[in-house]
Coordinates of N, CA and C in Angstrom, one line a residue:
X1 N 97.4 99.0 84.3 CA 97.3 100.0 85.4 C 97.5 99.2 86.7
X2 N 98.3 99.6 87.6 CA 98.6 98.9 88.8 C 97.4 99.1 89.8
X3 N 97.4 98.3 90.8 CA 96.4 98.4 91.8 C 96.4 99.7 92.5
X4 N 97.6 100.3 92.7 CA 97.7 101.6 93.4 C 97.1 102.7 92.5
X5 N 97.4 102.6 91.2 CA 96.9 103.6 90.3 C 95.4 103.5 90.1
X6 N 94.8 102.3 90.2 CA 93.4 102.0 90.0 C 92.6 102.3 91.3
X7 N 93.3 102.4 92.4 CA 92.6 102.5 93.7 C 91.7 103.8 93.8
X8 N 92.3 104.9 93.3 CA 91.6 106.2 93.3 C 91.7 106.8 91.9
X9 N 90.7 107.5 91.4 CA 90.8 108.2 90.2 C 91.6 109.5 90.4
X10 N 92.1 110.1 89.4 CA 92.8 111.4 89.5 C 92.0 112.4 90.2
X11 N 90.7 112.4 89.9 CA 89.8 113.4 90.5 C 89.6 113.1 92.0
X12 N 89.5 111.8 92.4 CA 89.4 111.5 93.8 C 90.7 111.8 94.5
X13 N 91.8 111.6 93.9 CA 93.1 112.0 94.5 C 93.1 113.5 94.8
X14 N 92.6 114.3 93.8 CA 92.6 115.8 94.0 C 91.7 116.1 95.2
X15 N 90.5 115.5 95.3 CA 89.6 115.7 96.4 C 90.2 115.4 97.7
X16 N 91.0 114.3 97.8 CA 91.7 114.0 99.0 C 92.7 115.0 99.4
X17 N 93.5 115.4 98.4 CA 94.6 116.4 98.7 C 93.9 117.7 99.1
X18 N 92.8 118.1 98.5 CA 92.0 119.3 98.9 C 91.5 119.1 100.4
X19 N 91.0 117.9 100.7 CA 90.6 117.7 102.1 C 91.7 117.9 103.1
X20 N 92.9 117.4 102.7 CA 94.1 117.6 103.6 C 94.4 119.1 103.7
X21 N 94.4 119.8 102.6 CA 94.7 121.2 102.6 C 93.7 122.0 103.5
X22 N 92.4 121.7 103.4 CA 91.4 122.3 104.2 C 91.5 122.0 105.7
X23 N 91.8 120.7 106.0 CA 91.9 120.3 107.4 C 93.1 121.0 108.0
X24 N 94.1 121.2 107.3 CA 95.3 121.8 107.8 C 95.3 123.3 107.9
X25 N 94.2 123.9 107.3 CA 94.1 125.4 107.4 C 93.9 125.9 108.9
X26 N 93.3 125.1 109.7 CA 93.0 125.5 111.1 C 93.9 124.9 112.1
X27 N 95.0 124.3 111.7 CA 95.9 123.6 112.7 C 97.3 123.7 112.2
X28 N 98.2 123.5 113.2 CA 99.6 123.4 112.9 C 100.0 121.9 112.6
X29 N 99.0 121.0 112.8 CA 99.2 119.6 112.6 C 99.3 119.3 111.1
X30 N 99.9 118.1 110.8 CA 100.1 117.7 109.5 C 99.4 116.3 109.2
X31 N 98.8 116.2 108.1 CA 98.1 114.9 107.7 C 98.7 114.4 106.4
X32 N 98.9 113.1 106.3 CA 99.5 112.5 105.1 C 98.8 111.2 104.9
X33 N 98.5 111.0 103.6 CA 97.9 109.7 103.2 C 99.0 109.0 102.3
X34 N 99.2 107.7 102.7 CA 100.1 106.9 101.9 C 99.4 105.6 101.5
X35 N 99.5 105.3 100.2 CA 98.9 104.1 99.7 C 99.9 103.2 99.0
X36 N 99.8 101.9 99.3 CA 100.7 100.9 98.6 C 99.9 99.6 98.5
X37 N 100.5 98.8 97.6 CA 99.9 97.5 97.3 C 99.7 96.6 98.5
X38 N 100.8 96.4 99.2 CA 100.7 95.5 100.4 C 101.7 96.0 101.4
X39 N 101.4 95.6 102.7 CA 102.3 96.0 103.8 C 103.4 94.9 103.9
X40 N 103.3 93.8 103.2 CA 104.3 92.7 103.4 C 104.4 92.3 104.8
X41 N 103.3 92.1 105.5 CA 103.4 91.7 106.9 C 102.5 92.6 107.8
X42 N 102.9 92.9 108.9 CA 102.1 93.7 109.9 C 102.0 95.1 109.4
X43 N 100.7 95.5 109.2 CA 100.4 96.9 108.7 C 100.8 98.0 109.6
X44 N 100.7 97.8 110.9 CA 101.1 98.8 111.9 C 102.6 99.0 111.8
X45 N 103.4 98.0 111.8 CA 104.8 98.1 111.7 C 105.2 98.8 110.4
X46 N 104.5 98.5 109.3 CA 104.8 99.1 108.0 C 104.4 100.6 108.0
X47 N 103.3 100.9 108.7 CA 102.9 102.3 108.8 C 103.9 103.1 109.5
X48 N 104.5 102.5 110.6 CA 105.5 103.2 111.4 C 106.8 103.4 110.5
X49 N 107.2 102.4 109.7 CA 108.3 102.6 108.8 C 108.1 103.7 107.8
X50 N 106.9 103.7 107.2 CA 106.5 104.8 106.2 C 106.5 106.2 106.9
X51 N 106.0 106.2 108.2 CA 106.0 107.5 108.9 C 107.4 108.0 109.1
X52 N 108.3 107.2 109.4 CA 109.7 107.6 109.5 C 110.4 107.9 108.2
X53 N 110.1 107.1 107.2 CA 110.6 107.3 105.8 C 110.2 108.7 105.3
X54 N 108.9 109.1 105.5 CA 108.4 110.3 105.1 C 108.8 111.5 106.0
X55 N 109.6 111.2 107.0 CA 110.1 112.2 108.0 C 108.9 112.9 108.7
X56 N 107.8 112.2 108.9 CA 106.7 112.7 109.6 C 107.0 112.9 111.1
X57 N 108.0 112.2 111.6 CA 108.4 112.4 113.0 C 109.3 113.6 113.2
X58 N 109.5 114.4 112.2 CA 110.3 115.6 112.3 C 109.5 116.9 112.4
X59 N 108.2 116.8 112.6 CA 107.4 118.0 112.7 C 107.7 118.6 114.1
X60 N 107.7 119.9 114.1 CA 108.1 120.7 115.3 C 107.3 120.3 116.5
X61 N 106.0 120.1 116.4 CA 105.2 119.8 117.6 C 104.8 118.3 117.7
X62 N 105.4 117.5 116.9 CA 105.2 116.0 116.8 C 103.7 115.8 116.7
X63 N 103.1 116.5 115.8 CA 101.6 116.4 115.6 C 101.2 116.0 114.2
X64 N 102.0 115.1 113.6 CA 101.6 114.6 112.3 C 100.8 113.3 112.4
X65 N 99.9 113.1 111.4 CA 99.0 111.9 111.4 C 99.2 111.3 110.0
X66 N 99.5 110.0 110.0 CA 99.6 109.2 108.8 C 98.3 108.3 108.6
X67 N 97.7 108.4 107.5 CA 96.7 107.4 107.1 C 97.3 106.5 106.1
X68 N 97.6 105.3 106.5 CA 98.3 104.3 105.7 C 97.3 103.2 105.2
X69 N 97.3 103.0 103.8 CA 96.4 102.0 103.2 C 97.2 101.0 102.4
X70 N 97.0 99.7 102.7 CA 97.6 98.6 102.0 C 96.4 98.0 101.2
X71 N 96.4 98.2 99.9 CA 95.2 97.9 99.1 C 95.0 96.3 99.0
X72 N 96.0 95.6 98.6 CA 95.8 94.2 98.5 C 95.5 93.5 99.8
X73 N 96.0 94.0 100.9 CA 95.8 93.4 102.2 C 94.4 93.8 102.7
X74 N 93.8 94.8 102.1 CA 92.5 95.3 102.6 C 92.7 95.7 104.1
X75 N 93.7 96.5 104.3 CA 94.0 96.9 105.6 C 94.5 98.4 105.6
X76 N 94.2 99.1 106.7 CA 94.7 100.5 106.8 C 95.0 100.8 108.3
X77 N 95.8 101.7 108.5 CA 96.3 102.1 109.9 C 96.3 103.6 109.9
X78 N 95.8 104.2 111.1 CA 96.0 105.6 111.4 C 97.0 105.7 112.4
X79 N 98.1 106.4 112.1 CA 99.2 106.5 113.0 C 99.5 108.0 113.3
X80 N 99.4 108.3 114.6 CA 99.6 109.7 115.0 C 100.9 109.7 115.8
X81 N 101.6 110.9 115.6 CA 102.9 111.1 116.3 C 102.6 111.3 117.8
X82 N 103.7 111.3 118.6 CA 103.5 111.4 120.1 C 102.8 112.6 120.6
X83 N 103.0 113.7 119.9 CA 102.4 115.0 120.4 C 100.8 114.9 120.3
X84 N 100.3 114.4 119.2 CA 98.8 114.3 119.1 C 98.3 113.1 119.9
X85 N 99.0 112.0 120.0 CA 98.5 110.9 120.8 C 98.5 111.2 122.3
X86 N 99.3 112.1 122.8 CA 99.2 112.5 124.2 C 97.9 113.2 124.6
X87 N 97.3 113.8 123.6 CA 96.2 114.7 123.9 C 94.8 114.2 123.5
X88 N 94.7 113.3 122.5 CA 93.4 112.9 122.0 C 92.9 111.7 122.9
X89 N 91.6 111.5 123.0 CA 91.1 110.4 123.8 C 91.6 109.1 123.3
X90 N 91.7 108.1 124.3 CA 92.2 106.8 124.0 C 91.6 106.1 122.8
X91 N 90.3 106.3 122.6 CA 89.6 105.6 121.5 C 89.5 106.5 120.2
X92 N 90.2 107.6 120.2 CA 90.1 108.5 119.1 C 90.4 107.9 117.7
X93 N 91.5 107.2 117.6 CA 91.8 106.6 116.3 C 90.9 105.5 116.0
X94 N 90.4 104.8 117.0 CA 89.4 103.7 116.7 C 88.1 104.3 116.1
X95 N 87.7 105.3 116.7 CA 86.4 105.9 116.2 C 86.6 106.5 114.7
X96 N 87.8 107.0 114.5 CA 88.1 107.5 113.1 C 88.2 106.4 112.2
X97 N 88.8 105.3 112.6 CA 89.0 104.1 111.8 C 87.6 103.5 111.5
X98 N 86.7 103.5 112.5 CA 85.4 102.9 112.2 C 84.6 103.7 111.2
X99 N 84.7 105.0 111.2 CA 84.0 105.8 110.2 C 84.6 105.5 108.8
X100 N 85.9 105.4 108.7 CA 86.6 105.1 107.4 C 86.2 103.7 107.0
X101 N 86.2 102.8 107.9 CA 85.9 101.4 107.5 C 84.5 101.2 107.0
X102 N 83.6 101.9 107.5 CA 82.2 101.8 107.0 C 82.1 102.2 105.5
X103 N 82.9 103.2 105.1 CA 82.9 103.7 103.7 C 83.7 102.7 102.9
X104 N 84.8 102.2 103.4 CA 85.7 101.3 102.7 C 84.9 100.0 102.4
X105 N 84.1 99.5 103.3 CA 83.4 98.2 103.1 C 82.4 98.3 101.9
X106 N 81.9 99.6 101.7 CA 81.0 99.7 100.5 C 81.7 100.2 99.3
X107 N 83.1 100.2 99.3 CA 83.9 100.5 98.2 C 84.1 102.0 97.9
X108 N 83.6 102.8 98.9 CA 83.8 104.3 98.7 C 85.0 104.7 99.5
X109 N 86.2 104.4 98.8 CA 87.5 104.7 99.5 C 87.7 106.2 99.6
X110 N 87.4 107.0 98.6 CA 87.6 108.4 98.7 C 86.9 109.0 99.8
X111 N 85.6 108.7 100.0 CA 84.8 109.3 101.1 C 85.3 108.8 102.4
X112 N 85.8 107.6 102.5 CA 86.4 107.1 103.8 C 87.6 107.9 104.2
X113 N 88.5 108.1 103.2 CA 89.7 108.9 103.4 C 89.4 110.3 103.7
X114 N 88.4 110.9 103.0 CA 88.1 112.3 103.3 C 87.5 112.5 104.7
X115 N 86.6 111.6 105.1 CA 86.1 111.7 106.4 C 87.1 111.5 107.5
X116 N 88.0 110.6 107.3 CA 89.1 110.3 108.2 C 90.0 111.6 108.3
X117 N 90.3 112.2 107.2 CA 91.1 113.4 107.2 C 90.4 114.5 108.0
X118 N 89.1 114.7 107.7 CA 88.3 115.7 108.3 C 88.3 115.5 109.9
X119 N 88.0 114.3 110.3 CA 88.0 114.1 111.7 C 89.3 114.3 112.4
X120 N 90.4 113.8 111.7 CA 91.7 114.1 112.2 C 92.0 115.6 112.3
X121 N 91.6 116.3 111.3 CA 91.8 117.8 111.3 C 91.1 118.5 112.4
X122 N 89.9 118.0 112.7 CA 89.1 118.7 113.8 C 89.8 118.5 115.1
X123 N 90.4 117.3 115.4 CA 91.1 117.0 116.6 C 92.4 117.8 116.7
X124 N 93.1 117.8 115.6 CA 94.3 118.6 115.5 C 94.1 120.0 115.8
X125 N 93.0 120.6 115.2 CA 92.6 122.0 115.5 C 92.4 122.2 117.0
X126 N 91.7 121.3 117.6 CA 91.4 121.4 119.1 C 92.7 121.6 119.9
X127 N 93.6 120.7 119.6 CA 94.8 120.6 120.4 C 96.0 121.4 119.8
X128 N 96.0 121.6 118.5 CA 97.1 122.3 117.9 C 96.5 123.3 116.9
X129 N 95.9 124.4 117.4 CA 95.3 125.4 116.6 C 96.4 126.1 115.7
X130 N 95.9 126.6 114.6 CA 96.8 127.3 113.6 C 97.3 128.6 114.3
X131 N 98.6 128.8 114.0 CA 99.3 130.0 114.4 C 99.8 130.7 113.2
X132 N 99.9 132.0 113.2 CA 100.4 132.7 112.0 C 101.9 132.4 111.8
X133 N 102.5 131.7 112.8 CA 103.9 131.3 112.6 C 104.0 129.9 112.0
X134 N 102.9 129.3 111.8 CA 102.8 127.9 111.2 C 103.3 127.9 109.8
X135 N 104.0 126.8 109.5 CA 104.4 126.5 108.1 C 103.9 125.1 107.7
X136 N 103.6 124.9 106.5 CA 103.3 123.6 106.0 C 104.5 122.7 106.0
X137 N 104.7 121.8 107.0 CA 105.9 121.1 107.1 C 106.0 119.9 106.2
X138 N 104.9 119.4 105.7 CA 104.8 118.2 104.9 C 103.9 118.5 103.7
X139 N 104.3 117.9 102.5 CA 103.5 118.0 101.3 C 102.1 117.4 101.6
X140 N 101.1 118.0 101.0 CA 99.7 117.4 101.1 C 99.5 116.3 100.1
X141 N 100.4 116.1 99.2 CA 100.2 115.1 98.2 C 100.1 113.7 98.8
X142 N 99.4 112.8 98.1 CA 99.3 111.4 98.5 C 100.6 110.7 98.1
X143 N 101.2 110.0 99.0 CA 102.4 109.3 98.7 C 102.1 107.9 98.4
X144 N 102.9 107.2 97.5 CA 102.6 105.9 97.1 C 103.8 105.0 97.1
X145 N 103.6 103.8 97.5 CA 104.8 102.9 97.6 C 104.7 101.7 96.8

């Protein structure tokens, strides 16, 4: 079993996908989790590459959020598109990262991801509320590299 497959159980993955689904119910924003073994360098640069590869920069309102995790590097990045970054407080992603990191340090990766997703969803709801014209622009599944 690879490190990526062992990082979360199938049940934990289902819980994370469900957290994304629930967070997106009240917003036009999109949230995606991507997990890979290593970033092979700077994690922020790699998160930006993944963001573009997954076409997260193509959302109508530029309000997609990527939670990128590099398992072997013990590193993660929260990357928000320009639409969301224009409206959230400067320290928003830092406070979200702190919440996640506290769970990650104790080995509770699922809970860290779920709480990061929930907090991201609440901010997206504030600035990008759901509209009946909204469509789910990105799959809620966890992507893996």
